[in-house]
Short mmCIF file of C-alpha atoms in Angstrom, two decimals:
data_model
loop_
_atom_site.label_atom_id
_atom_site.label_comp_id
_atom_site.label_asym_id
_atom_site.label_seq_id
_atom_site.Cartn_x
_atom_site.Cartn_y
_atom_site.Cartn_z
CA UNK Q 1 -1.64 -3.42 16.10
CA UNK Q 2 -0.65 -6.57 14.69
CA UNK Q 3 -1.31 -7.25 10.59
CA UNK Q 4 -3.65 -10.38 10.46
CA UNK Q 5 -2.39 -13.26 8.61
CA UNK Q 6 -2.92 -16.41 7.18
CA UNK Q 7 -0.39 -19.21 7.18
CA UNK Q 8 -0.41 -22.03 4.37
CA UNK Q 9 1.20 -24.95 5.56
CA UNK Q 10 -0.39 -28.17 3.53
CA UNK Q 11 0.05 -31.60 5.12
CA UNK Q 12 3.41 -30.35 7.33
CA UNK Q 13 1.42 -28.39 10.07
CA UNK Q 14 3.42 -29.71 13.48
CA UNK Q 15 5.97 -31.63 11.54
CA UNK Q 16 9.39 -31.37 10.85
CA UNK Q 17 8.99 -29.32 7.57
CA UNK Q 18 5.91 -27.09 9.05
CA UNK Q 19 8.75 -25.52 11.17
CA UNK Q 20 7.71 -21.87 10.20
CA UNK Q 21 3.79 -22.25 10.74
CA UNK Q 22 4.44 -23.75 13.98
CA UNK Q 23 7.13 -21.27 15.15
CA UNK Q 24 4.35 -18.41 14.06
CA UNK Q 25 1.55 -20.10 16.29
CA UNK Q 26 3.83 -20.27 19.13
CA UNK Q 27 4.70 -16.87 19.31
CA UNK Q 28 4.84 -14.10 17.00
CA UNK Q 29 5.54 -10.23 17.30
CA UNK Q 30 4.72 -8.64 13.89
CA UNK Q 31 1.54 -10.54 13.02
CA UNK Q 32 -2.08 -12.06 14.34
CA UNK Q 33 -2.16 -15.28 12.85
CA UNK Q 34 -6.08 -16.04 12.52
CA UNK Q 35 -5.74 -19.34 10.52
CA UNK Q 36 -3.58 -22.06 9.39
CA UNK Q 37 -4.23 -23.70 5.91
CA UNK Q 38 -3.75 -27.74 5.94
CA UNK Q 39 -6.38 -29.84 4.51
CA UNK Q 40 -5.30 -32.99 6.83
CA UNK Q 41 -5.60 -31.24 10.19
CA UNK Q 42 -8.71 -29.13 9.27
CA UNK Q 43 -11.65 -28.07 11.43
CA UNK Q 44 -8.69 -28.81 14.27
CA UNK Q 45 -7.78 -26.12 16.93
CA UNK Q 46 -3.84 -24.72 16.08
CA UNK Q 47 -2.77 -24.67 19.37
CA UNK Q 48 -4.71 -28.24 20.79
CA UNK Q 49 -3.42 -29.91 17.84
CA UNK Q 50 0.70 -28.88 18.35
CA UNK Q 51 0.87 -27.91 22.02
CA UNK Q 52 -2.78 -29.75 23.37
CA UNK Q 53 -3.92 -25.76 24.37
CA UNK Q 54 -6.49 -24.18 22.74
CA UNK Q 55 -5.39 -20.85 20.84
CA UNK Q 56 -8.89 -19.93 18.91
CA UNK Q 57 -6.80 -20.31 16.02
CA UNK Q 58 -8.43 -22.05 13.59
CA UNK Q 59 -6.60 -24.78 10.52
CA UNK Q 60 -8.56 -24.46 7.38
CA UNK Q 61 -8.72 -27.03 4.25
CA UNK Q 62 -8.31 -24.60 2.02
CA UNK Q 63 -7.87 -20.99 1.29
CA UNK Q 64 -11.31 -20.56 -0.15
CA UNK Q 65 -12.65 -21.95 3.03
CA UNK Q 66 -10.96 -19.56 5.16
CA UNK Q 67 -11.66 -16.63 3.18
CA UNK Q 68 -15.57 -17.76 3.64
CA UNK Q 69 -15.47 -18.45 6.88
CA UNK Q 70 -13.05 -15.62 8.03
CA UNK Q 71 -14.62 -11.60 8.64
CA UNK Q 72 -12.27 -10.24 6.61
CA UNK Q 73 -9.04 -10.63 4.36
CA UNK Q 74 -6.48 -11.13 6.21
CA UNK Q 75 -3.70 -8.70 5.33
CA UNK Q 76 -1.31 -10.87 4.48
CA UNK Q 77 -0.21 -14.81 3.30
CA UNK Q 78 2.65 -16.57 4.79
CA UNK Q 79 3.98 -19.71 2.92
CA UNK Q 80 4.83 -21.97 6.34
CA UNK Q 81 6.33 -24.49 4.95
CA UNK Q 82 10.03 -24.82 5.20
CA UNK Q 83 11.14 -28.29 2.76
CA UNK Q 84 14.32 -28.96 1.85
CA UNK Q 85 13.65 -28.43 -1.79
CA UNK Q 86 14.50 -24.92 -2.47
CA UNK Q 87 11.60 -24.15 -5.26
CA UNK Q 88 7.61 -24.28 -5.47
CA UNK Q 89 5.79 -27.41 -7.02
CA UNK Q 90 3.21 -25.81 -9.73
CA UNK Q 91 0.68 -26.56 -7.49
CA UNK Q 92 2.32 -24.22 -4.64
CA UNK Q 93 2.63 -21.52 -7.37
CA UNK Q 94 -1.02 -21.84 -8.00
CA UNK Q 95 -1.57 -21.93 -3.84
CA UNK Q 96 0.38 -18.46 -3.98
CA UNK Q 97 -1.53 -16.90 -6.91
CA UNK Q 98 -5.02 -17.61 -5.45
CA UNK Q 99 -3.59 -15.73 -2.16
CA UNK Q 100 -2.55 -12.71 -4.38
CA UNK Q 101 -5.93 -12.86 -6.26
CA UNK Q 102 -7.75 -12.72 -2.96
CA UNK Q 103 -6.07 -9.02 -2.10
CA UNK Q 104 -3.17 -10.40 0.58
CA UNK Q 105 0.39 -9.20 0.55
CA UNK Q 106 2.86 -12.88 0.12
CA UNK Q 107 5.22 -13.22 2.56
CA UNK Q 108 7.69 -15.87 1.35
CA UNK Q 109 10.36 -17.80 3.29
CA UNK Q 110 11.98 -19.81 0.43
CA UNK Q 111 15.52 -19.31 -0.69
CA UNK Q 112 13.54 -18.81 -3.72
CA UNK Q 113 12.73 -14.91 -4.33
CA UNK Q 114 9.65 -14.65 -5.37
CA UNK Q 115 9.58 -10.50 -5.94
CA UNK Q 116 12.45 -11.18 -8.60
CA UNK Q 117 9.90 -13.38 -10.36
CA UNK Q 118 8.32 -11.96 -13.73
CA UNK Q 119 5.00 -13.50 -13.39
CA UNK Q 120 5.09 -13.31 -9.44
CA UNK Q 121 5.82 -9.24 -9.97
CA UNK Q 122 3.31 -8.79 -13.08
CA UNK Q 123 0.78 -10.47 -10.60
CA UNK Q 124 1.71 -8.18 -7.16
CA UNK Q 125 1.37 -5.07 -9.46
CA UNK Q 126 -1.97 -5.97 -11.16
CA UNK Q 127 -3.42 -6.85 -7.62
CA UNK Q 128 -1.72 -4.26 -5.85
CA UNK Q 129 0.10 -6.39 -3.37
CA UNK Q 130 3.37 -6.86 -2.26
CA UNK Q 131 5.99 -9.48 -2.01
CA UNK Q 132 8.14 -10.13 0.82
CA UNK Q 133 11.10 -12.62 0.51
CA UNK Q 134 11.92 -12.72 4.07
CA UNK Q 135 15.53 -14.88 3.25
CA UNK Q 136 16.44 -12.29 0.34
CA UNK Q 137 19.84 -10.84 1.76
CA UNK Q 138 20.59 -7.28 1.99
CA UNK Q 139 22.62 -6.06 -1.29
CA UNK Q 140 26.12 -6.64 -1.35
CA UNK Q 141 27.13 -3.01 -0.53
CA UNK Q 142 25.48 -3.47 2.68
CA UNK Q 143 27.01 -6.99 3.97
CA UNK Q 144 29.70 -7.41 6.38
CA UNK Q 145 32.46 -8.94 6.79
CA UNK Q 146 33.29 -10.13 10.03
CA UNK Q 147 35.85 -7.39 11.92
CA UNK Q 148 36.59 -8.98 15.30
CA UNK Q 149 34.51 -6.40 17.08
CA UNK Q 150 32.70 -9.03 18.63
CA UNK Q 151 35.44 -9.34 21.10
CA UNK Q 152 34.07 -5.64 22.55
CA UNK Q 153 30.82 -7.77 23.94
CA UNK Q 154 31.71 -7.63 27.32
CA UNK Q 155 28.31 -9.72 28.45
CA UNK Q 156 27.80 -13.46 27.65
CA UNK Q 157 27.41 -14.34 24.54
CA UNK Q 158 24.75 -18.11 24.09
CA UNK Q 159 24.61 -19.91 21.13
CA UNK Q 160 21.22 -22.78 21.34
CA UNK Q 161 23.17 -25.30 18.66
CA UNK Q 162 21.75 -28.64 18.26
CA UNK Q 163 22.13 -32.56 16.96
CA UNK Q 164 20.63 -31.50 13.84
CA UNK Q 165 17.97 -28.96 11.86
CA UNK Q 166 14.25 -28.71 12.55
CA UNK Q 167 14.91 -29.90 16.07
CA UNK Q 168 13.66 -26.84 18.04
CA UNK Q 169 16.91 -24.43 18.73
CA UNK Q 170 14.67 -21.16 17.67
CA UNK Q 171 11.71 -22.17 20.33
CA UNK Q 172 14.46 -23.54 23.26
CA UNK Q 173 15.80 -19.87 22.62
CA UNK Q 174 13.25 -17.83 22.77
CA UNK Q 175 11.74 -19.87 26.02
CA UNK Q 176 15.14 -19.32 27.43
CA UNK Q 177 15.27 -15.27 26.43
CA UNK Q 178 11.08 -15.01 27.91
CA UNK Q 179 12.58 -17.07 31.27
CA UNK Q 180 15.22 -14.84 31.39
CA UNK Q 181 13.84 -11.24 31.26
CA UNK Q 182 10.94 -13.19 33.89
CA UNK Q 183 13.56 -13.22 36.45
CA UNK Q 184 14.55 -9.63 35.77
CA UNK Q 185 17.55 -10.75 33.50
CA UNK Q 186 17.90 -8.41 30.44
CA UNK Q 187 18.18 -11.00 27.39
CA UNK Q 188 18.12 -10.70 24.02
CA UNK Q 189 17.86 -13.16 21.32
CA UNK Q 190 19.59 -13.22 17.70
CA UNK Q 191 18.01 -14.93 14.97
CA UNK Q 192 19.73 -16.78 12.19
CA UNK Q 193 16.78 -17.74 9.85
CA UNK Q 194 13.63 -16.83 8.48
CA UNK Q 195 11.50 -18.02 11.40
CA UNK Q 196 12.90 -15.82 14.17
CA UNK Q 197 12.73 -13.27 11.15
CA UNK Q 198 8.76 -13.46 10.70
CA UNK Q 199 8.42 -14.28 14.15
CA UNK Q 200 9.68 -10.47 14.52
CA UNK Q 201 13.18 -10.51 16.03
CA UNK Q 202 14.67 -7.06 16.01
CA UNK Q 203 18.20 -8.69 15.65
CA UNK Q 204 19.41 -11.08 13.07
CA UNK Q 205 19.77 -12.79 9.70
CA UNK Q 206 18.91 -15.85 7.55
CA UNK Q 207 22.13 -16.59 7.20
CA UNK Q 208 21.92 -19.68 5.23
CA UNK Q 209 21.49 -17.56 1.57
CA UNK Q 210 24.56 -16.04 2.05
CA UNK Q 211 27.95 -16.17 0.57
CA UNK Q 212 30.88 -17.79 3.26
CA UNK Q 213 32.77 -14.54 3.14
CA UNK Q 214 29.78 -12.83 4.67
CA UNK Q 215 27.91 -15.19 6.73
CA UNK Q 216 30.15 -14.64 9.81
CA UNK Q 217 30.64 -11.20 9.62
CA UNK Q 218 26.73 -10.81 9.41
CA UNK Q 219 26.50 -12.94 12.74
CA UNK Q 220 28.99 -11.00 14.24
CA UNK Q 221 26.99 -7.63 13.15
CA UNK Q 222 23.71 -8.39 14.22
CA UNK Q 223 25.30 -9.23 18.14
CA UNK Q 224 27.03 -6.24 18.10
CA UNK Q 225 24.03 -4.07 16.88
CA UNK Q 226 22.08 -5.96 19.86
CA UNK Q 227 24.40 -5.28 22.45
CA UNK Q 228 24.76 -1.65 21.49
CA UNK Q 229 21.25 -0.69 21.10
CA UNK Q 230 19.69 -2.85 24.38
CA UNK Q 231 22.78 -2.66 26.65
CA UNK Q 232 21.48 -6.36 27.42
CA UNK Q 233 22.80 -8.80 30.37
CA UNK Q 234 22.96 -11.41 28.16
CA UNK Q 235 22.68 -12.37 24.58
CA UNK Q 236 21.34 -15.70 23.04
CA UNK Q 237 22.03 -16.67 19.43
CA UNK Q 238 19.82 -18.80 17.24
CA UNK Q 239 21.74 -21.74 15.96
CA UNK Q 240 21.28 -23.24 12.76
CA UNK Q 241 21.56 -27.08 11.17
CA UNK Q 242 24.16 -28.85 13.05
CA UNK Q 243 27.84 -28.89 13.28
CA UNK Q 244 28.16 -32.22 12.26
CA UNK Q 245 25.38 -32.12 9.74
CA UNK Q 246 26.78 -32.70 5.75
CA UNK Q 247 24.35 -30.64 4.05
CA UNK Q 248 24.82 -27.66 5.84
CA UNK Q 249 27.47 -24.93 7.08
CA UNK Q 250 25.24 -22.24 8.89
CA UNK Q 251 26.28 -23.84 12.39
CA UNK Q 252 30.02 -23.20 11.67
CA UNK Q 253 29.65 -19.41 10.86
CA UNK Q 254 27.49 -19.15 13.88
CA UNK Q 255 29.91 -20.26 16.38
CA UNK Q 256 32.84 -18.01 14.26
CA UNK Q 257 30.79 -15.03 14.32
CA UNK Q 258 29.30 -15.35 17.84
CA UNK Q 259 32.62 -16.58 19.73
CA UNK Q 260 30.08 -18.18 22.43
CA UNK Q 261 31.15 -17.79 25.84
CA UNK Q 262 29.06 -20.74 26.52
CA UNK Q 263 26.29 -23.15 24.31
CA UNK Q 264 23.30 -25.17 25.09
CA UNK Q 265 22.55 -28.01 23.12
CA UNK Q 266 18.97 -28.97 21.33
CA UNK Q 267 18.66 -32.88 21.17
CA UNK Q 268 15.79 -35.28 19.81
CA UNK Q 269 16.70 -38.63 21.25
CA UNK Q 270 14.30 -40.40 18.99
CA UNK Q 271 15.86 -39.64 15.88
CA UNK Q 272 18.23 -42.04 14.23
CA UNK Q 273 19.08 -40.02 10.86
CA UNK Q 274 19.58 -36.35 10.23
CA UNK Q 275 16.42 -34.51 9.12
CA UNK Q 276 15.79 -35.04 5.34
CA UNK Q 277 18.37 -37.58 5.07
CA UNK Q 278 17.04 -41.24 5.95
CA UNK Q 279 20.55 -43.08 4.73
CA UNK Q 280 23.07 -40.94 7.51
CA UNK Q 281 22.75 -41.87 10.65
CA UNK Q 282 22.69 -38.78 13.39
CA UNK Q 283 26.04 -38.45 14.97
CA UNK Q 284 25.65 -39.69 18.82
CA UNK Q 285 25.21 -36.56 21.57
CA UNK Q 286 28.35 -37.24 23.26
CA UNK Q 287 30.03 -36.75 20.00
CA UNK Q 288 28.08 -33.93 18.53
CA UNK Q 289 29.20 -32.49 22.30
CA UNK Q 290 32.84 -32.75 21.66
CA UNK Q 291 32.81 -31.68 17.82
CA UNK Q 292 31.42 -28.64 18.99
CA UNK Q 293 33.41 -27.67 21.96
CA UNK Q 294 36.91 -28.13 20.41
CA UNK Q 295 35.35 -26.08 17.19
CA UNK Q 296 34.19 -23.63 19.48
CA UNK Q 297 36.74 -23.91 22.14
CA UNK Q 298 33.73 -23.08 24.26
CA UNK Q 299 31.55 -25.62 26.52
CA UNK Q 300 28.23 -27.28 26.50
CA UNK Q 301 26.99 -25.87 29.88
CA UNK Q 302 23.34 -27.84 29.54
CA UNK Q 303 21.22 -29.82 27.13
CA UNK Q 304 17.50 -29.48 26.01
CA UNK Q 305 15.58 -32.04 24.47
CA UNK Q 306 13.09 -31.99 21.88
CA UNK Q 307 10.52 -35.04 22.82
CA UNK Q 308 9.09 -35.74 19.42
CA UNK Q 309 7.72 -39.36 19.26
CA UNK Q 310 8.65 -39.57 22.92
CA UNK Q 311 6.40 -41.19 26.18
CA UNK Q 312 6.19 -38.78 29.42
CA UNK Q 313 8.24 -41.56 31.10
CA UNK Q 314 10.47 -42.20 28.38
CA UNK Q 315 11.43 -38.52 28.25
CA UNK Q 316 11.09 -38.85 32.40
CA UNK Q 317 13.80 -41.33 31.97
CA UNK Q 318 15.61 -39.79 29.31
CA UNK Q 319 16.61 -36.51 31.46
CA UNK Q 320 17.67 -38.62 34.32
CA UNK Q 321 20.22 -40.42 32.16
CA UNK Q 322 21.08 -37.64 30.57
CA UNK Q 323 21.90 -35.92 33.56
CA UNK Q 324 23.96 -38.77 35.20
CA UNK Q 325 25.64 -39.45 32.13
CA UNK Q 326 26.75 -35.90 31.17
CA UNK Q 327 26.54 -34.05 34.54
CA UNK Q 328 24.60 -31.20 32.69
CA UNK Q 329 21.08 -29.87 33.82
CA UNK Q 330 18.62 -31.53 31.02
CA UNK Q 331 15.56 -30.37 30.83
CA UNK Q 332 12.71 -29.57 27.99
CA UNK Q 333 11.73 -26.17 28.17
CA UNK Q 334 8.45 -26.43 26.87
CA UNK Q 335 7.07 -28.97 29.62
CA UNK Q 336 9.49 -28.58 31.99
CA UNK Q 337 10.67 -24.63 31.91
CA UNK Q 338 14.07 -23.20 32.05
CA UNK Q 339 14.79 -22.69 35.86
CA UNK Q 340 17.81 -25.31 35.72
CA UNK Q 341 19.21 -23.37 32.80
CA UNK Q 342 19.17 -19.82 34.02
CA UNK Q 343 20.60 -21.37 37.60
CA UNK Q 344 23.52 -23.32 35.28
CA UNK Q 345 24.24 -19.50 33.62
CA UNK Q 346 24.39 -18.02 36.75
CA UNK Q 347 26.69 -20.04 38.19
CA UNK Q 348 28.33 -19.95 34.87
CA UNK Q 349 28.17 -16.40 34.58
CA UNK Q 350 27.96 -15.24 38.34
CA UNK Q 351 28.08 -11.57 36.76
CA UNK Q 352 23.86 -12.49 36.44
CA UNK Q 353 23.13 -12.57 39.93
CA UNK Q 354 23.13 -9.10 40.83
CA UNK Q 355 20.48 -8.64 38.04
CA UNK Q 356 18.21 -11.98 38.77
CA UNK Q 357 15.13 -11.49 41.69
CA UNK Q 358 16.00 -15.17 41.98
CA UNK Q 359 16.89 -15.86 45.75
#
């Protein structure tokens, strides 16, 4: 059975920055999310407030609240919020230490390591909880570098990249993977961050807390773990950030350690800056395109759009440009499925058909 948990996610609950809560009420393997914590959305339905479906999963004002209102403890606290800034305010601290007072375990997706905290520790042993730092790296010993193995893969290897972070690679991929084993295609999916992580894939690594001279070879060991272990048809890695994005490098080790055989690309035509970073203007798709494939020396087989801020007609519209303009299949997979991306990777990857029930 799945651990119950509770997910704190103040004021960012379907936004940009609420990344992890909403990942976790989309679809999670390791735990039963029975509330989300966010003052400004509560007595709200999770689900009818990010995807307009009713989950029965309740958002709460506060975690007094849901402990009232809830039948039991739940076993665990996730922090869901995913800000740039690195550390906790006081007041998240004091968020966290109510959670460990009430009896549940902290599950933490910070760069900041909470179980190498004195007061954090002193707290999880008086309470007899525990503290899980879900972006803590494995020690040093146990890192790898990257071999060139990856080059033994002899299935395709996707990498979901995108225009820039928060813009919905991790969901696009793990629609894609669901779509894929549907039609009797064996996929599995890589993660590359703490979401996929918590969400409970098998494979992966948050790769952005690591060191350059591992990053790549830890990419390159989590495929080649997945392809050994689930003898899949396909693979589909997580990307992270974007290429052309200053702040951050993840998407360059990603495409290193992966060697992509082919990439689909996560867009959010509405945006006119890069996430976090109001004064940089978002590099233009067609560009972000072409960076990408000469880095890669791979191509950009389709393109999936995120439709934040976005009309049903202007994201009608927006596909049939995108379409004519590129001569890609567009499509967004969370209104509109993937059926034009598994037909582009089978005629990519003709190798598919014998294992598709597609006709």
């Amino acid at each position: 059975m799945k651990a119950k948990a509770l997910v704190y996610c103040e004021n960012e609950f379907g936004r940009i920055d609420g990344k992890v809560a909403n990942g976790l009420i989309r679809q999670s393997e390791t735990y039963e999310i029975v509330g989300v914590i966010d003052s400004s959305k509560a007595g709200q339905d999770a689900g009818e407030y990010l995807e307009g479906v009713k989950n029965a999963i309740p958002i709460f004002e506060s975690i007094a609240v849901a402990l009232e209102e809830l039948n039991a403890i739940p076993e665990y606290f996730i922090y869901g919020v995913a800000p740039l800034a690195a550390f906790l305010s006081d007041e998240q601290r004091e968020v966290i230490f109510s959670a460990m007072k009430g009896g549940m375990n902290i599950v933490n997706g910070l760069p900041e390591f909470l179980s190498e905290n004195t007061q954090f520790a002193r707290m999880a042993r008086n309470y007899g909880i525990t503290i899980l730092d879900v972006r803590k790296p494995p020690k040093r010993e146990n890192l790898h570098n990257f071999s060139g193995r990856i080059q033994e893969v002899k299935v395709p290897i996707i990498t979901v990249m995108g225009t820039d972070c928060a813009v919905g690679k991790r969901t696009t991929s793990l629609v894609l993977v669901e779509a894929l084993r549907n039609v009797g295609i064996n996929a599995v999916f890589v993660t590359t961050g703490q979401t996929g992580l918590l969400q409970g894939s098998k494979y992966g690594v948050a790769i952005d807390v690591l060191t350059s001279g591992f990053a790549t070879g830890e990419v390159e060991n989590a495929i080649l773990n997945a392809y050994n272990q689930e003898g899949p048809d396909i693979i589909v890695v997580e990307g992270q950030g974007a290429l052309s994005h200053p702040a951050f490098t993840s998407s360059s080790a990603i495409i290193r350690g992966a060697m992509p055989d082919a990439i689909i690309i996560q867009h959010s035509p509405k945006r006119k800056s890069y996430c976090d970073y109001p004064r940089i203007p978002l590099l233009d798709l067609v560009d972000e395109i072409e960076m990408i494939e000469v880095f890669s020396k791979s191509k950009v087989i389709a393109i999936t759009i995120n439709p934040e801020n976005m009309t049903q007609e202007e994201l009608n519209q927006i596909i049939n440009q995108y379409e004519s303009e590129y001569d890609l299949p567009v499509s967004d997979v969370l209104l509109h499925g993937c059926d034009k991306l598994i037909k582009e990777l089978i005629k990519t990857f003709p190798e598919l058909e014998r294992e598709s029930v597609l006709v």
